[in-house]
Coordinates of C-alpha atoms in Angstrom, one line a residue:
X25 CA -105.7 -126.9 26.5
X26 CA -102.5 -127.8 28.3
X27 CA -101.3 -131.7 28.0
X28 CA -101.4 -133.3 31.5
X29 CA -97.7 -134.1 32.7
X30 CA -96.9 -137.8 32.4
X31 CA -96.7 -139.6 36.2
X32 CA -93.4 -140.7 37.5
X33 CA -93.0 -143.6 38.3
X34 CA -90.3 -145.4 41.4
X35 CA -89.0 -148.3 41.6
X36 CA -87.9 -151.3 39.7
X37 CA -90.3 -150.8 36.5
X38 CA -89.0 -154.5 34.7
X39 CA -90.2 -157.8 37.0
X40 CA -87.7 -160.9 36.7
X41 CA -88.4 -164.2 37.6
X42 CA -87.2 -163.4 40.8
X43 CA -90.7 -161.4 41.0
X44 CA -92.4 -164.3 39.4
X45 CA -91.6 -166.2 42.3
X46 CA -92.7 -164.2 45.0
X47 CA -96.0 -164.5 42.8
X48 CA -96.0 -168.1 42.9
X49 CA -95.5 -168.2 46.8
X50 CA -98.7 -166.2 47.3
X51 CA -100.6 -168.0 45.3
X52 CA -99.5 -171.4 46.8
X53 CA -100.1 -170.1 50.7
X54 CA -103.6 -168.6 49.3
X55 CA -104.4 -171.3 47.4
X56 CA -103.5 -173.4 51.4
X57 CA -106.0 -171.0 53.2
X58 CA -108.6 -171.8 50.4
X59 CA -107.9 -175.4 51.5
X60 CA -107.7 -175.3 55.4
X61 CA -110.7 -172.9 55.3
X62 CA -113.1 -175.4 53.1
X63 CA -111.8 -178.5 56.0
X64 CA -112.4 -176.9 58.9
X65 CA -115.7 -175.3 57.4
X66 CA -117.3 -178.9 56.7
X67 CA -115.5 -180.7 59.8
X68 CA -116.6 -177.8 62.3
X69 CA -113.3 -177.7 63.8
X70 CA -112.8 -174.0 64.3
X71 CA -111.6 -174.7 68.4
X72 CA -108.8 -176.7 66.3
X73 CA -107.6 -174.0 63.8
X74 CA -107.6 -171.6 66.9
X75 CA -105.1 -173.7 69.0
X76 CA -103.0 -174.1 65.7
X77 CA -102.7 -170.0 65.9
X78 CA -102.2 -170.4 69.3
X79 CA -99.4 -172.4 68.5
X80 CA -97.8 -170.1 66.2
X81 CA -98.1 -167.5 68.3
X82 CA -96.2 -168.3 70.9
X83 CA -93.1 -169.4 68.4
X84 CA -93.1 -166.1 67.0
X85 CA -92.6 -164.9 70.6
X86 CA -90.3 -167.5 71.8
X87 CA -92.9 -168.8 74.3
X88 CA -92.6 -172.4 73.6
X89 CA -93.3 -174.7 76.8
X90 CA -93.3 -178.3 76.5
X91 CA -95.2 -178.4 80.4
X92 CA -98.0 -176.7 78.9
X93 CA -98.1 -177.2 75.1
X94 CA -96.9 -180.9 74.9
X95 CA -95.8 -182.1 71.5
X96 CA -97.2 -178.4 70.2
X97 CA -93.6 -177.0 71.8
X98 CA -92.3 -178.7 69.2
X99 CA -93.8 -177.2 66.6
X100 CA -93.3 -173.7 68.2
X101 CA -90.0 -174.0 68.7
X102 CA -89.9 -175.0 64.6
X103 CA -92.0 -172.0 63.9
X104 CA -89.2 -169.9 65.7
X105 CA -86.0 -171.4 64.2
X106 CA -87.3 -171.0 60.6
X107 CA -89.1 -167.7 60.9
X108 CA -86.5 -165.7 62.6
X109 CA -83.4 -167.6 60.6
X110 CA -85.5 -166.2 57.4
X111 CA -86.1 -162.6 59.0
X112 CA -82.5 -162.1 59.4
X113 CA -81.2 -163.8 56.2
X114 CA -84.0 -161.3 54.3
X115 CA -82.6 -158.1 56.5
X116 CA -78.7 -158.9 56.0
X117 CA -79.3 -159.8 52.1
X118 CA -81.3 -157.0 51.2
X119 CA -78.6 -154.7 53.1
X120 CA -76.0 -156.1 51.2
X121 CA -77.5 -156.0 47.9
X122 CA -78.8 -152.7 48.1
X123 CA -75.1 -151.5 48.9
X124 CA -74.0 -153.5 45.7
X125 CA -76.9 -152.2 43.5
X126 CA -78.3 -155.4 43.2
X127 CA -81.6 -154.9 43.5
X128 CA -83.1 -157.1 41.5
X129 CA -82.1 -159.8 43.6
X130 CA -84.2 -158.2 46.9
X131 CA -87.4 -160.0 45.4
X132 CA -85.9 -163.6 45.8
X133 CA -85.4 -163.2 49.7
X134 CA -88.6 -161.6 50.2
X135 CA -90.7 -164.7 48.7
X136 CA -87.8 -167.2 50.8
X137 CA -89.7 -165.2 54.1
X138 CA -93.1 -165.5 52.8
X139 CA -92.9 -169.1 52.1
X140 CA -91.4 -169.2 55.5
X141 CA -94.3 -167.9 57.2
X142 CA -96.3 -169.7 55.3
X143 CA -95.4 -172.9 55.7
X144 CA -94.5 -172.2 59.9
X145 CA -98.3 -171.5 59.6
X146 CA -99.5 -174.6 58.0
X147 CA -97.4 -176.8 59.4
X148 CA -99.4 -175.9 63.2
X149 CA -102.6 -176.1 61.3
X150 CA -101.6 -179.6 60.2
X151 CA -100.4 -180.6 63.9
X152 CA -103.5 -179.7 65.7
X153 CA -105.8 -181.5 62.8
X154 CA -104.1 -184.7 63.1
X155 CA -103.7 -184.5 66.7
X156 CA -107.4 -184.0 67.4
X157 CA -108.1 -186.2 64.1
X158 CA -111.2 -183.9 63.0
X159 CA -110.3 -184.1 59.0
X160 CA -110.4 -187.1 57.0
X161 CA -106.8 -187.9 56.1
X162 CA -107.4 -187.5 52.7
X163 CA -107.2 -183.7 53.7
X164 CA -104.5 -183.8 55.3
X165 CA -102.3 -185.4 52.7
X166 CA -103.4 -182.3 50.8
X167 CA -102.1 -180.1 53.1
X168 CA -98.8 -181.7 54.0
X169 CA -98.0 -181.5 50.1
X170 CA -98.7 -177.3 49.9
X171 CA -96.3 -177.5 53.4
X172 CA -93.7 -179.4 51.5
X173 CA -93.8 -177.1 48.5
X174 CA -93.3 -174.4 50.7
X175 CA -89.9 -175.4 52.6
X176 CA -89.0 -176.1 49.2
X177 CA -90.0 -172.7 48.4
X178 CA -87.7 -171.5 51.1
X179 CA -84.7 -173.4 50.2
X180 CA -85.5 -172.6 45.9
X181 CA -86.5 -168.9 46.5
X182 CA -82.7 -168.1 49.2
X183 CA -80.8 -169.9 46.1
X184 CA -81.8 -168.5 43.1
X185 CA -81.5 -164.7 45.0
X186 CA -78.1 -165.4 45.5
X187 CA -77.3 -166.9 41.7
X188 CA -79.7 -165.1 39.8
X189 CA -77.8 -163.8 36.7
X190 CA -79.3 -160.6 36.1
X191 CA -79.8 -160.4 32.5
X192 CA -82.2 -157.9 31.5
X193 CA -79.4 -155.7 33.3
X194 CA -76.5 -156.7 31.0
X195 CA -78.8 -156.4 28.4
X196 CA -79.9 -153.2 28.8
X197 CA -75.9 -151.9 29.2
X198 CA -75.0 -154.0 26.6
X199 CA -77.4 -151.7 24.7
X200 CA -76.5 -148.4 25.4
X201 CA -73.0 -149.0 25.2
X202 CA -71.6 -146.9 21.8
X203 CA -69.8 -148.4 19.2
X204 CA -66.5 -147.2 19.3
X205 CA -66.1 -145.6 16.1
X206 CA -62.4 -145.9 13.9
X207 CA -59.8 -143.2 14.4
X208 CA -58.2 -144.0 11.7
X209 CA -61.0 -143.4 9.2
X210 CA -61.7 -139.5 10.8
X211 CA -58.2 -139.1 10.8
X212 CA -58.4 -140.0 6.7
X213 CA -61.4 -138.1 6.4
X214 CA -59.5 -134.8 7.7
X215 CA -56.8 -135.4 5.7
X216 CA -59.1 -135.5 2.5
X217 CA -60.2 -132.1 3.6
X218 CA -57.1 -130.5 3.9
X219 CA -55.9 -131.5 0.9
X220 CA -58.2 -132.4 -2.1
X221 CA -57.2 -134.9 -4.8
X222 CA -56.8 -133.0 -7.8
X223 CA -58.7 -134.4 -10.7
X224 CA -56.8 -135.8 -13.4
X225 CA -57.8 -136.0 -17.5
X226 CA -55.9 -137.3 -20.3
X227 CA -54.2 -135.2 -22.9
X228 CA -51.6 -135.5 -25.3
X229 CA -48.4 -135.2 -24.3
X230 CA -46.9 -132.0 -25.2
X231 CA -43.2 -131.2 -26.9
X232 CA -40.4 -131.1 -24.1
X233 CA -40.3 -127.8 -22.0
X234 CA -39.7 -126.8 -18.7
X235 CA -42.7 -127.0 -17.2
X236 CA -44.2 -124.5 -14.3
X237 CA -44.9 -126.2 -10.6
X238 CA -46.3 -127.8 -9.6
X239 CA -47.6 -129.8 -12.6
X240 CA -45.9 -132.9 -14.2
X241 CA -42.9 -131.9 -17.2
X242 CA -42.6 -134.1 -20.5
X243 CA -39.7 -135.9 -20.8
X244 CA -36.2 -134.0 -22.1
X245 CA -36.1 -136.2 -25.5
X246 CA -39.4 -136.7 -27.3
X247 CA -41.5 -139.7 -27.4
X248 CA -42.5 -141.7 -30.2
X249 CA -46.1 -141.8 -29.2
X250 CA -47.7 -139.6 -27.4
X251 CA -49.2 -140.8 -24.1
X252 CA -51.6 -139.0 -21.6
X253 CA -50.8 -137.2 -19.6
X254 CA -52.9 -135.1 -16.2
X255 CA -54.1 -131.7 -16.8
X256 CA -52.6 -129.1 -15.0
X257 CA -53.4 -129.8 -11.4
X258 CA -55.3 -126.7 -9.2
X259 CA -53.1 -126.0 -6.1
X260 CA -54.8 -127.3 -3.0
X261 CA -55.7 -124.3 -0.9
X262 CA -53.3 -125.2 1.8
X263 CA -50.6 -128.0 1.1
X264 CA -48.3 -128.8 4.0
X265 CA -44.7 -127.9 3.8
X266 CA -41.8 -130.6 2.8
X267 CA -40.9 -130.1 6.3
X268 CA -44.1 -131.2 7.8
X269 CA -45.6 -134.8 8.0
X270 CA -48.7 -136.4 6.1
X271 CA -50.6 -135.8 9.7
X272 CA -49.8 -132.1 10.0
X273 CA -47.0 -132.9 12.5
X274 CA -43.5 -132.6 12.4
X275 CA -42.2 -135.8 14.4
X276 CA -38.4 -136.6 14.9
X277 CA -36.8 -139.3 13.3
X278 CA -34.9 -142.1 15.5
X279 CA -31.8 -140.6 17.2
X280 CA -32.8 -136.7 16.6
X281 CA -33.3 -134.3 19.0
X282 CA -34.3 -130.5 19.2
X283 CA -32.9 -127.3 18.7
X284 CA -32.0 -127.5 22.6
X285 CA -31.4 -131.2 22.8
X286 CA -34.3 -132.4 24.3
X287 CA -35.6 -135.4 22.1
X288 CA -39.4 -134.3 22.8
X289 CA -39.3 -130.5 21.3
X290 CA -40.1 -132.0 18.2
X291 CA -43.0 -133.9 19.0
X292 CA -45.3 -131.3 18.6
X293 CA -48.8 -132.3 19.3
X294 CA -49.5 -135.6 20.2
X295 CA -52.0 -137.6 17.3
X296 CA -52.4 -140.5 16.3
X297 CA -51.0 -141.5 13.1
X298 CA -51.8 -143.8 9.8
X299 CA -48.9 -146.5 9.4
X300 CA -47.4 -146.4 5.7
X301 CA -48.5 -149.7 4.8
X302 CA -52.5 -148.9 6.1
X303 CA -51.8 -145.9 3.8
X304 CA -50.9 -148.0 0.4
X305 CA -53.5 -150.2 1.1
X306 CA -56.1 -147.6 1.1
X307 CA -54.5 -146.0 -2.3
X308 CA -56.3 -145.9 -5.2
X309 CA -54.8 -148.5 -7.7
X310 CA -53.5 -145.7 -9.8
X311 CA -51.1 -144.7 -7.1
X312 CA -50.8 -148.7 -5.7
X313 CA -49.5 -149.3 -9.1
X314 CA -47.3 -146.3 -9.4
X315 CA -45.5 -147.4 -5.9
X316 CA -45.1 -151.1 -6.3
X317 CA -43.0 -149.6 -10.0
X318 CA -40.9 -147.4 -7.9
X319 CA -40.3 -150.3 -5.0
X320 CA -39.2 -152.9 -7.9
X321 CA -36.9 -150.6 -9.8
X322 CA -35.3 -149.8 -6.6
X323 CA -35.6 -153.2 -5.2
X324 CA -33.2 -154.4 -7.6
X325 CA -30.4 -152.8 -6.2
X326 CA -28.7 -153.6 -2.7
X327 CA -30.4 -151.1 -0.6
X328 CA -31.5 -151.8 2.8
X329 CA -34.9 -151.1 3.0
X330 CA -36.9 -150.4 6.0
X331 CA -40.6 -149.2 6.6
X332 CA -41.6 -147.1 9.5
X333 CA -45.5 -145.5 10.9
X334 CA -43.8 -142.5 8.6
X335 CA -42.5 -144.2 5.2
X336 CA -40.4 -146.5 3.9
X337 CA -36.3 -145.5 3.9
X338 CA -33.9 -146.8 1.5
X339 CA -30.0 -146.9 2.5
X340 CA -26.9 -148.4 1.7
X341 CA -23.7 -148.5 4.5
X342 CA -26.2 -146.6 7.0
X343 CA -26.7 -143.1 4.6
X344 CA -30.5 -142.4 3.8
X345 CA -30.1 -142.0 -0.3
X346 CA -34.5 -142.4 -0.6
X347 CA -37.3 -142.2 1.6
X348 CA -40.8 -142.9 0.2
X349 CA -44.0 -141.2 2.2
X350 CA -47.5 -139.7 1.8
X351 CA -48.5 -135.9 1.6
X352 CA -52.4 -136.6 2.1
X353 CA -53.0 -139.0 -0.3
X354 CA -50.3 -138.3 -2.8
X355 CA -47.0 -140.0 -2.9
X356 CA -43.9 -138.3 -2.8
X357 CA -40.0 -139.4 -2.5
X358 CA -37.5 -137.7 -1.1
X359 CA -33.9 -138.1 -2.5
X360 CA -30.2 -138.0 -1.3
X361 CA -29.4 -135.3 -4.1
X362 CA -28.0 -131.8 -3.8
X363 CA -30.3 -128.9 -4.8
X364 CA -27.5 -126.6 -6.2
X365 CA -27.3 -129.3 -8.9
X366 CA -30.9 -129.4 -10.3
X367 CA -31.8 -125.6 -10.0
X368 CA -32.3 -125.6 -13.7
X369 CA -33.7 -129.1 -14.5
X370 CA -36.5 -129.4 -16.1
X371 CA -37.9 -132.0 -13.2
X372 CA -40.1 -130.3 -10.3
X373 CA -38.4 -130.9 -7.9
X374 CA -38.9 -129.0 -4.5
X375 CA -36.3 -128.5 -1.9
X376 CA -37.2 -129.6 2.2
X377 CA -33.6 -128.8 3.0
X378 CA -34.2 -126.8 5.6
X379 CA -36.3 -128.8 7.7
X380 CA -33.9 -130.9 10.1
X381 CA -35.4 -134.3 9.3
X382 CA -34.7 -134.0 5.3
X383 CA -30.9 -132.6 5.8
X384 CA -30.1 -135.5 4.2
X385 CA -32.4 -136.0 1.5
X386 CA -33.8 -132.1 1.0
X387 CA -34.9 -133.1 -2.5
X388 CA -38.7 -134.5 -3.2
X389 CA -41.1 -134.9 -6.1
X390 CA -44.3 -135.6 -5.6
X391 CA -46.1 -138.7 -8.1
X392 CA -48.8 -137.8 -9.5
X393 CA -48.8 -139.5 -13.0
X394 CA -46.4 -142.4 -15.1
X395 CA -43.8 -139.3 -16.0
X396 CA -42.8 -139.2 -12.4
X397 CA -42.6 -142.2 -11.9
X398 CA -40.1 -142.5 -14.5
X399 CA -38.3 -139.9 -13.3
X400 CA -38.2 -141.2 -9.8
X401 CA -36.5 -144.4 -11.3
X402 CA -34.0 -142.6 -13.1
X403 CA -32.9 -140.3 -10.2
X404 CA -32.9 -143.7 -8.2
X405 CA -30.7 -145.3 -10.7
X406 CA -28.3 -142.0 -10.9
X407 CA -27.8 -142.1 -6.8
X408 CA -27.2 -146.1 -6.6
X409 CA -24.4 -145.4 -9.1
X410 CA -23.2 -142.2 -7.5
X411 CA -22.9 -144.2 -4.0
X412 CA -21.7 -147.4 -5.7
X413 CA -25.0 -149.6 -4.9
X414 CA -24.4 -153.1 -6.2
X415 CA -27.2 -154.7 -8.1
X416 CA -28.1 -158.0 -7.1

């Protein structure tokens, strides 16, 4: 048996108190008729009621004659002025706020009119009663009130269509809006992908050798205790080049240009990148610790240090001697040394030469345990001395 399709349904499917209002209105001009009918009901004064039609009759078609109507002119000419003024207040409004998807705001003008009527209507029935004084006053003062609350109806309902906040509308957008979700975690989150953190147990450090790359060598003289030191590392199944930033982009440092001299060749694509510092805070406090020991160490010499989106440079009389930086989430340093000198050293280190950015400093080592970061001190130390680096 095949499920019946749901109805659709048109229009505005949410009332406001805009709609409340036109409620309210109705039920005040019915709640009047109730009234007038149980008067002129017990009085007998149906002739009355029908000259008070009359009456609004000939407002609505702009008949009013004070030779033949009297003081009812008066009244027609009332009926006219408020009926037609809230006919085309109630046309223009609704055009407009149609046009500016507004909507909600319609039901507001639509009671201002029907308290309009209303009260043009009562207000005849009124005049004929105490004209031909066939009610008891009592009545009457009844009646005057609903006529009153009407006008005031008018004036209310016009105003708060004009002013009415819309709320349940910002709500509802407020709701659907989507969080904007942080770039800068999915950009971490790809760079964990590309490039796993090796994991890391403690062993005993072994007897000084040159060890293979890319994992960690024991120091040239031998300690007095041993200390641990990471297992051999796994190489990551795709480790960017010493040429290449932590993003996967090669970016030009300040005052470089291309191959052909245009500055933006060596842009590349266009992503947005992690600042240094956002990078060392999100460290683990392994490698938090193992930075803040190279940055003291080097901090007590006279270098000028300076940190950039890419890293942080060290330099003395304007020439880069170290530049500190993130591959992933490991932390390397590039230094000002030449790589004919440490072909056979027993330190890993790896040569970027002969990427444009790292003429200057082709010589990196990545730290991944407290033996490099030894290491990284002493070459430090050597190229502060070698470029006559004061201490402070």
């Amino acid at each position: 048996m095949s499920q019946r399709k749901p109805l659709k349904r048109y229009g505005r499917l949410n009332i406001n108190r805009l709609d409340w209002m036109l409620a309210i209105v109705c039920v005040v001009i019915a709640v009047a008729s109730l009234w007038i009918s149980l008067g002129i009901s017990i009085a007998d004064a149906g002739e009355v009621a029908a000259r008070a039609l009359t009456t609004f009759g000939l407002g609505l078609g702009f008949s009013a004659n004070a030779a033949t109507q009297g003081q009812s002119a008066v009244i027609s000419a009332t009926v006219t002025v408020v009926i037609y003024a809230s006919l085309v207040l109630l046309i223009l409004a609704t055009f407009g706020m149609s046009k500016n998807k507004h909507g909600d705001r319609i039901p507001g003008i639509v009671a201002a009119f029907v308290a309009a009527l209303g009260a043009s209507y009562l207000l005849c029935v009124y005049h004929e009663l105490v004209a031909a004084k066939a009610v008891a006053g009592f009545f009457t003062v009844i009646l005057m009130i609903f006529i009153v609350c009407l006008f005031l109806g008018v004036a209310v309902c016009a105003y708060c269509a004009f002013t009415y906040p819309l709320e349940e509308k910002a709500v509802v957008a407020a709701e659907k809006e989507p969080e904007p979700e942080p770039e800068e975690e999915e950009e971490e989150e790809a760079e964990a992908e590309q490039e796993p953190e090796p994991e890391k147990e403690p062993e005993p450090e072994p007897e000084p050798e040159p060890e293979p790359e890319p994992e960690p060598e024991p120091e040239p003289e031998p300690e007095p205790e041993p200390e641990p030191e990471p297992e051999p590392e796994p190489e990551p199944e795709k480790e960017p080049e010493p040429g290449d930033e932590e993003e996967g982009e090669e970016e030009a440092e300040e005052g470089e240009e291309g191959p052909d001299g245009d500055f933006f060749d060596t842009l590349g694509k266009r992503r947005k990148r992690i600042p240094f510092e956002n990078k060392v805070r999100r460290a683990d406090p392994e490698t938090k610790e193992r930075y803040k020991a190279i940055v003291a160490a080097l901090r007590e010499y006279d270098f000028n240090d300076r940190k950039s989106i890419p890293g942080e440079t060290f330099s003395y009389k304007r020439s880069k001697l170290l530049f500190i930086t993130f591959a992933g989430k490991t932390l390397k340093v590039h230094f000002a040394l030449k790589p004919e000198d440490y072909k056979d050293s027993p330190i890993p280190l790896k040569d970027a030469g002969d990427t444009k950015k790292f003429e200057d400093i082709p010589l990196f080592l990545k730290i991944k345990s407290d033996l490099a970061v030894r290491r990284v001190i002493a070459l430090a130390t050597k190229i502060a001395e070698d470029n006559g680096v004061p201490k402070k």
